[in-house]
mmCIF file of C-alpha atoms in Angstrom:
data_model
loop_
_atom_site.group_PDB
_atom_site.id
_atom_site.type_symbol
_atom_site.label_atom_id
_atom_site.label_comp_id
_atom_site.label_asym_id
_atom_site.label_seq_id
_atom_site.Cartn_x
_atom_site.Cartn_y
_atom_site.Cartn_z
ATOM 1 C CA MET A 276 59.290 92.999 -37.668
ATOM 2 C CA ASN A 277 59.341 95.623 -34.930
ATOM 3 C CA ASN A 278 58.742 94.895 -31.261
ATOM 4 C CA GLN A 279 55.072 95.899 -31.286
ATOM 5 C CA GLN A 280 54.280 93.648 -34.218
ATOM 6 C CA GLU A 281 56.217 90.778 -32.675
ATOM 7 C CA GLU A 282 54.417 91.201 -29.357
ATOM 8 C CA ALA A 283 51.026 91.281 -31.067
ATOM 9 C CA PHE A 284 51.933 88.116 -32.984
ATOM 10 C CA TRP A 285 52.823 86.191 -29.859
ATOM 11 C CA ILE A 286 49.683 87.385 -28.057
ATOM 12 C CA SER A 287 47.505 86.145 -30.946
ATOM 13 C CA TYR A 288 49.437 82.875 -31.054
ATOM 14 C CA SER A 289 49.037 82.468 -27.305
ATOM 15 C CA ASP A 290 45.291 83.065 -27.518
ATOM 16 C CA LEU A 291 45.056 80.526 -30.310
ATOM 17 C CA ALA A 292 47.021 77.978 -28.307
ATOM 18 C CA VAL A 293 44.790 78.538 -25.290
ATOM 19 C CA GLY A 294 41.733 78.104 -27.487
ATOM 20 C CA VAL A 295 43.099 74.900 -28.979
ATOM 21 C CA LEU A 296 43.957 73.664 -25.487
ATOM 22 C CA MET A 297 40.434 74.419 -24.264
ATOM 23 C CA ILE A 298 38.974 72.532 -27.206
ATOM 24 C CA PHE A 299 41.292 69.624 -26.417
ATOM 25 C CA VAL A 300 40.230 69.720 -22.766
ATOM 26 C CA LEU A 301 36.557 69.736 -23.741
ATOM 27 C CA ILE A 302 37.034 66.866 -26.178
ATOM 28 C CA THR A 303 39.031 64.917 -23.609
ATOM 29 C CA THR A 304 36.394 65.581 -20.957
ATOM 30 C CA ALA A 305 33.646 64.441 -23.309
ATOM 31 C CA LEU A 306 35.594 61.305 -24.176
ATOM 32 C CA LEU A 307 36.235 60.576 -20.505
ATOM 33 C CA MET A 308 32.552 61.027 -19.678
ATOM 34 C CA ASP A 309 31.563 58.767 -22.562
ATOM 35 C CA THR A 310 34.139 56.197 -21.464
ATOM 36 C CA GLU A 311 32.889 56.317 -17.869
ATOM 37 C CA LYS A 312 29.331 55.930 -19.147
ATOM 38 C CA LYS A 313 30.331 52.879 -21.171
ATOM 39 C CA ILE A 314 32.226 51.459 -18.198
ATOM 40 C CA LYS A 315 29.144 51.962 -16.008
ATOM 41 C CA GLN A 316 26.947 50.348 -18.659
ATOM 42 C CA ALA A 317 29.367 47.436 -18.854
ATOM 43 C CA ASP A 318 29.372 47.132 -15.052
ATOM 44 C CA ASP A 319 25.573 47.269 -14.981
ATOM 45 C CA ALA A 320 25.368 44.667 -17.728
ATOM 46 C CA GLN A 321 27.826 42.456 -15.872
ATOM 47 C CA GLN A 322 25.864 42.823 -12.648
ATOM 48 C CA ALA A 323 22.619 42.094 -14.493
ATOM 49 C CA ALA A 324 24.239 39.051 -16.069
ATOM 50 C CA GLN A 325 25.445 37.881 -12.669
ATOM 51 C CA GLU A 326 21.976 38.362 -11.208
ATOM 52 C CA ALA A 327 20.471 36.584 -14.209
ATOM 53 C CA ASN A 328 22.928 33.734 -13.766
ATOM 54 C CA LYS A 329 22.088 33.615 -10.060
ATOM 55 C CA GLU A 330 18.362 33.530 -10.828
ATOM 56 C CA ALA A 331 18.942 30.903 -13.493
ATOM 57 C CA GLU A 332 20.888 28.771 -11.023
ATOM 58 C CA GLN A 333 18.163 29.187 -8.405
ATOM 59 C CA ALA A 334 15.552 28.218 -11.001
ATOM 60 C CA ARG A 335 17.627 25.184 -11.969
ATOM 61 C CA GLN A 336 17.977 24.126 -8.337
ATOM 62 C CA GLU A 337 14.249 24.619 -7.776
ATOM 63 C CA ALA A 338 13.440 22.581 -10.883
ATOM 64 C CA GLU A 339 15.782 19.830 -9.712
ATOM 65 C CA ARG A 340 14.187 19.835 -6.244
ATOM 66 C CA PHE A 341 10.714 19.684 -7.796
ATOM 67 C CA ARG A 342 11.807 16.840 -10.069
ATOM 68 C CA GLU A 343 13.059 14.865 -7.077
ATOM 69 C CA GLU A 344 9.778 15.514 -5.247
ATOM 70 C CA LEU A 345 7.827 14.244 -8.250
ATOM 71 C CA LYS A 346 9.980 11.122 -8.392
ATOM 72 C CA SER A 347 9.337 10.519 -4.700
ATOM 73 C CA GLN A 348 5.603 11.129 -5.108
ATOM 74 C CA ARG A 349 5.416 8.820 -8.115
ATOM 75 C CA ALA A 350 7.226 6.133 -6.133
ATOM 76 C CA GLN A 351 4.658 6.535 -3.320
ATOM 77 C CA ILE A 352 1.807 6.185 -5.797
ATOM 78 C CA GLU A 353 3.317 3.121 -7.413
ATOM 79 C CA ALA A 354 3.985 1.557 -4.009
ATOM 80 C CA LEU A 355 0.442 2.228 -2.807
ATOM 81 C CA MET A 356 -1.119 0.955 -6.021
ATOM 82 C CA GLY A 357 1.073 -2.116 -5.696
ATOM 83 C CA VAL A 358 -0.314 -2.711 -2.205
ATOM 84 C CA ARG A 359 -3.899 -2.391 -3.461
ATOM 85 C CA GLN A 360 -3.390 -4.805 -6.339
ATOM 86 C CA SER A 361 -1.599 -7.269 -4.081
ATOM 87 C CA LEU A 362 -4.411 -7.041 -1.532
ATOM 88 C CA ILE A 363 -7.069 -7.610 -4.211
ATOM 89 C CA ALA A 364 -5.155 -10.633 -5.495
ATOM 90 C CA GLU A 365 -4.986 -12.077 -1.967
ATOM 91 C CA LEU A 366 -8.735 -11.582 -1.461
ATOM 92 C CA SER A 367 -9.550 -13.231 -4.790
ATOM 93 C CA LYS A 368 -7.279 -16.145 -3.970
ATOM 94 C CA GLU A 369 -8.778 -16.578 -0.491
ATOM 95 C CA PHE A 370 -12.403 -16.692 -1.658
ATOM 96 C CA ALA A 371 -11.598 -18.881 -4.657
ATOM 97 C CA LYS A 372 -10.362 -21.634 -2.330
ATOM 98 C CA GLU A 373 -13.857 -22.658 -1.245
ATOM 99 C CA GLY A 374 -15.782 -21.207 -4.156
ATOM 100 C CA GLN A 375 -17.616 -18.685 -1.976
ATOM 101 C CA GLN A 376 -19.908 -16.450 -4.025
ATOM 102 C CA VAL A 377 -18.447 -12.948 -3.890
ATOM 103 C CA GLN A 378 -17.965 -10.292 -6.534
ATOM 104 C CA ILE A 379 -14.693 -8.344 -6.266
ATOM 105 C CA ASP A 380 -13.975 -5.209 -8.282
ATOM 106 C CA PRO A 381 -10.538 -5.863 -9.842
ATOM 107 C CA LYS A 382 -9.588 -2.174 -9.680
ATOM 108 C CA THR A 383 -10.884 -0.972 -6.316
ATOM 109 C CA GLY A 384 -11.229 -4.205 -4.365
ATOM 110 C CA ALA A 385 -14.856 -3.406 -3.481
ATOM 111 C CA LEU A 386 -16.610 -6.653 -2.587
ATOM 112 C CA VAL A 387 -20.334 -7.001 -3.319
ATOM 113 C CA LEU A 388 -22.731 -9.278 -1.428
ATOM 114 C CA PRO A 389 -26.289 -9.582 -2.808
ATOM 115 C CA SER A 390 -28.544 -8.623 0.092
ATOM 116 C CA ASP A 391 -30.890 -11.568 -0.491
ATOM 117 C CA ILE A 392 -28.065 -13.849 0.662
ATOM 118 C CA ILE A 393 -28.011 -12.406 4.184
ATOM 119 C CA PHE A 394 -31.363 -10.609 4.628
ATOM 120 C CA GLY A 395 -34.990 -11.429 4.094
ATOM 121 C CA GLN A 396 -37.298 -9.257 1.975
ATOM 122 C CA ASN A 397 -37.393 -5.721 3.467
ATOM 123 C CA GLU A 398 -35.714 -7.035 6.624
ATOM 124 C CA SER A 399 -32.755 -5.480 8.418
ATOM 125 C CA GLN A 400 -32.073 -8.387 10.761
ATOM 126 C CA LEU A 401 -29.647 -11.052 9.597
ATOM 127 C CA SER A 402 -31.300 -14.281 8.534
ATOM 128 C CA VAL A 403 -30.077 -17.649 9.783
ATOM 129 C CA LYS A 404 -28.651 -18.204 6.320
ATOM 130 C CA GLY A 405 -27.035 -14.769 6.467
ATOM 131 C CA ARG A 406 -25.314 -15.438 9.783
ATOM 132 C CA LYS A 407 -24.006 -18.731 8.474
ATOM 133 C CA TRP A 408 -22.742 -17.047 5.317
ATOM 134 C CA LEU A 409 -21.029 -14.217 7.219
ATOM 135 C CA LYS A 410 -19.505 -16.703 9.645
ATOM 136 C CA SER A 411 -17.591 -18.124 6.716
ATOM 137 C CA PHE A 412 -16.994 -14.836 4.880
ATOM 138 C CA VAL A 413 -15.849 -12.409 7.585
ATOM 139 C CA PRO A 414 -12.824 -14.353 8.913
ATOM 140 C CA LYS A 415 -11.451 -14.676 5.379
ATOM 141 C CA TYR A 416 -11.994 -11.001 4.604
ATOM 142 C CA LEU A 417 -10.534 -9.674 7.841
ATOM 143 C CA GLY A 418 -7.812 -12.302 7.756
ATOM 144 C CA VAL A 419 -6.452 -10.684 4.595
ATOM 145 C CA LEU A 420 -7.064 -6.993 5.357
ATOM 146 C CA LEU A 421 -5.826 -7.141 8.942
ATOM 147 C CA SER A 422 -2.931 -9.484 8.283
ATOM 148 C CA GLU A 423 0.562 -8.406 9.271
ATOM 149 C CA LYS A 424 1.271 -7.736 5.597
ATOM 150 C CA PHE A 425 -1.624 -5.350 4.919
ATOM 151 C CA ALA A 426 -2.899 -4.002 8.269
ATOM 152 C CA PRO A 427 -0.426 -1.061 8.380
ATOM 153 C CA TYR A 428 -1.841 0.198 5.080
ATOM 154 C CA VAL A 429 -5.562 -0.152 5.852
ATOM 155 C CA SER A 430 -7.097 3.062 7.197
ATOM 156 C CA ARG A 431 -10.783 2.201 6.816
ATOM 157 C CA ILE A 432 -13.114 -0.729 6.197
ATOM 158 C CA GLU A 433 -16.555 0.422 5.063
ATOM 159 C CA VAL A 434 -19.755 -1.595 5.139
ATOM 160 C CA GLU A 435 -22.273 0.042 2.780
ATOM 161 C CA GLY A 436 -25.938 -0.847 2.508
ATOM 162 C CA HIS A 437 -27.751 -0.191 -0.792
ATOM 163 C CA ALA A 438 -31.401 -0.463 -1.835
ATOM 164 C CA SER A 439 -33.344 -0.548 -5.098
ATOM 165 C CA SER A 440 -35.739 2.184 -6.161
ATOM 166 C CA GLU A 441 -38.747 0.093 -5.178
ATOM 167 C CA GLY A 442 -40.627 1.626 -2.277
ATOM 168 C CA GLU A 443 -40.307 5.004 -0.586
ATOM 169 C CA GLU A 444 -36.960 6.820 -0.804
ATOM 170 C CA PHE A 445 -36.386 7.505 2.888
ATOM 171 C CA SER A 446 -37.641 4.103 3.963
ATOM 172 C CA ASN A 447 -35.052 2.566 1.644
ATOM 173 C CA LEU A 448 -32.371 4.862 3.042
ATOM 174 C CA ARG A 449 -33.226 3.785 6.578
ATOM 175 C CA LEU A 450 -33.334 0.116 5.525
ATOM 176 C CA SER A 451 -29.890 0.333 3.889
ATOM 177 C CA GLN A 452 -28.436 2.059 6.951
ATOM 178 C CA ASN A 453 -29.899 -0.525 9.316
ATOM 179 C CA ARG A 454 -28.565 -3.388 7.209
ATOM 180 C CA ALA A 455 -25.055 -1.901 7.129
ATOM 181 C CA LEU A 456 -25.205 -1.373 10.895
ATOM 182 C CA GLU A 457 -26.471 -4.934 11.463
ATOM 183 C CA VAL A 458 -23.534 -6.407 9.531
ATOM 184 C CA THR A 459 -21.061 -4.137 11.331
ATOM 185 C CA GLN A 460 -22.430 -5.095 14.751
ATOM 186 C CA TYR A 461 -22.267 -8.766 13.810
ATOM 187 C CA ILE A 462 -18.583 -8.374 12.909
ATOM 188 C CA LEU A 463 -17.735 -6.584 16.159
ATOM 189 C CA ARG A 464 -19.635 -9.086 18.293
ATOM 190 C CA ASN A 465 -18.394 -12.259 16.650
ATOM 191 C CA HIS A 466 -15.115 -11.624 14.847
ATOM 192 C CA ALA A 467 -13.262 -8.948 16.826
ATOM 193 C CA SER A 468 -11.226 -11.264 19.020
ATOM 194 C CA GLY A 469 -7.623 -10.075 19.052
ATOM 195 C CA ARG A 470 -8.356 -7.220 16.659
ATOM 196 C CA ARG A 471 -11.085 -5.194 18.397
ATOM 197 C CA LYS A 472 -8.925 -2.084 18.817
ATOM 198 C CA LYS A 473 -8.000 -2.007 15.135
ATOM 199 C CA LEU A 474 -11.582 -2.693 14.043
ATOM 200 C CA ARG A 475 -12.915 0.137 16.190
ATOM 201 C CA GLN A 476 -10.444 2.434 14.475
ATOM 202 C CA VAL A 477 -11.240 1.440 10.898
ATOM 203 C CA LEU A 478 -14.694 -0.186 10.685
ATOM 204 C CA VAL A 479 -17.602 2.090 9.672
ATOM 205 C CA ALA A 480 -21.172 1.546 8.470
ATOM 206 C CA SER A 481 -23.170 3.694 6.066
ATOM 207 C CA GLY A 482 -26.443 3.472 4.166
ATOM 208 C CA ARG A 483 -26.577 4.719 0.581
ATOM 209 C CA GLY A 484 -30.266 4.058 -0.004
ATOM 210 C CA VAL A 485 -31.306 4.280 -3.664
ATOM 211 C CA TYR A 486 -28.607 6.772 -4.631
ATOM 212 C CA GLU A 487 -26.137 4.378 -6.273
ATOM 213 C CA PRO A 488 -28.252 1.932 -8.300
ATOM 214 C CA VAL A 489 -26.777 -0.834 -10.444
ATOM 215 C CA LEU A 490 -27.680 -0.190 -14.081
ATOM 216 C CA GLN A 491 -28.009 -2.634 -16.939
ATOM 217 C CA GLY A 492 -26.432 -2.036 -20.336
ATOM 218 C CA ASP A 493 -29.518 -0.160 -21.540
ATOM 219 C CA GLY A 494 -29.359 2.208 -18.564
ATOM 220 C CA ILE A 495 -32.318 0.636 -16.778
ATOM 221 C CA GLU A 496 -31.878 -0.207 -13.104
ATOM 222 C CA ASP A 497 -31.184 -3.797 -12.164
ATOM 223 C CA LYS A 498 -33.311 -3.823 -9.030
ATOM 224 C CA VAL A 499 -32.115 -7.186 -7.765
ATOM 225 C CA ALA A 500 -28.438 -6.234 -8.118
ATOM 226 C CA SER A 501 -29.103 -2.800 -6.580
ATOM 227 C CA ARG A 502 -30.142 -4.457 -3.313
ATOM 228 C CA ARG A 503 -26.699 -5.242 -1.955
ATOM 229 C CA VAL A 504 -24.136 -4.868 0.805
ATOM 230 C CA VAL A 505 -20.699 -3.638 -0.252
ATOM 231 C CA PHE A 506 -17.424 -4.028 1.633
ATOM 232 C CA LYS A 507 -14.795 -1.422 0.763
ATOM 233 C CA PHE A 508 -11.363 -0.620 2.114
ATOM 234 C CA ARG A 509 -9.296 2.520 2.018
ATOM 235 C CA LEU A 510 -5.539 2.711 2.285
ATOM 236 C CA THR A 511 -3.454 5.067 4.413
ATOM 237 C CA GLU A 512 -3.089 8.583 2.960
ATOM 238 C CA GLU A 513 -5.116 7.529 -0.070
ATOM 239 C CA LYS A 514 -6.720 10.963 -0.382
ATOM 240 C CA THR A 515 -3.322 12.638 -0.475
ATOM 241 C CA ILE A 516 -2.017 10.147 -3.003
ATOM 242 C CA LYS A 517 -5.024 10.759 -5.253
ATOM 243 C CA GLU A 518 -4.281 14.476 -5.221
ATOM 244 C CA ILE A 519 -0.636 13.798 -6.063
ATOM 245 C CA GLN A 520 -1.765 11.532 -8.865
ATOM 246 C CA ARG A 521 -3.972 14.326 -10.222
ATOM 247 C CA LEU A 522 -1.038 16.737 -10.177
ATOM 248 C CA LEU A 523 1.241 14.256 -11.917
ATOM 249 C CA THR A 524 -1.383 13.632 -14.592
ATOM 250 C CA ALA A 525 -1.837 17.384 -15.104
ATOM 251 C CA LYS A 526 1.871 17.710 -15.820
#
């Protein structure tokens, strides 16, 4: 092989080597880019996993906090319901001692007095019999509700007057209001000694007229039973507790 042929051979070989090297560089570059892409994807996935874990932990902590709140709320409900049932039991026991005629709702503690016991027909002034009856009834009732045991829980004592559907609607409403007010005034004038401040805070009177009649089993109004005076009590934060109870039931 002469010099020209040898030189041409090495030039061609050099070009080939450069070409192979360029291909190698391109392949290496592509591999590096792909590797960097995979590394970035792995980093992104790891970051996403960390964020997901963080969110999951936050959700777990929030669920745990909510669970503890529910436990606390349930305990409040149970405690309050325990107070109500205990109070109702004390009232029943107190009135059973002397056999005084009162009707106590075993669930709410509402206490019903037939109006003919304390009022005359269509009258809003207490009868002599009514004053005598209340003189015996009121000290027992207030003695339980405003006792050291229960007074901190009692937020309201309501005296409600009710009428039957006999007569004109608004006359009955006025009559029921006047009767409730008459009983309330009697309590404040005669049984507020030592507890006037508390009574002024919690004692209210309202007339319901004909709007809450007592019905018989066949759905017909019991007009005698509808004419009544009702004593009710409410406990502290009862409205809030009822809402909590609704939420707990919904869950």
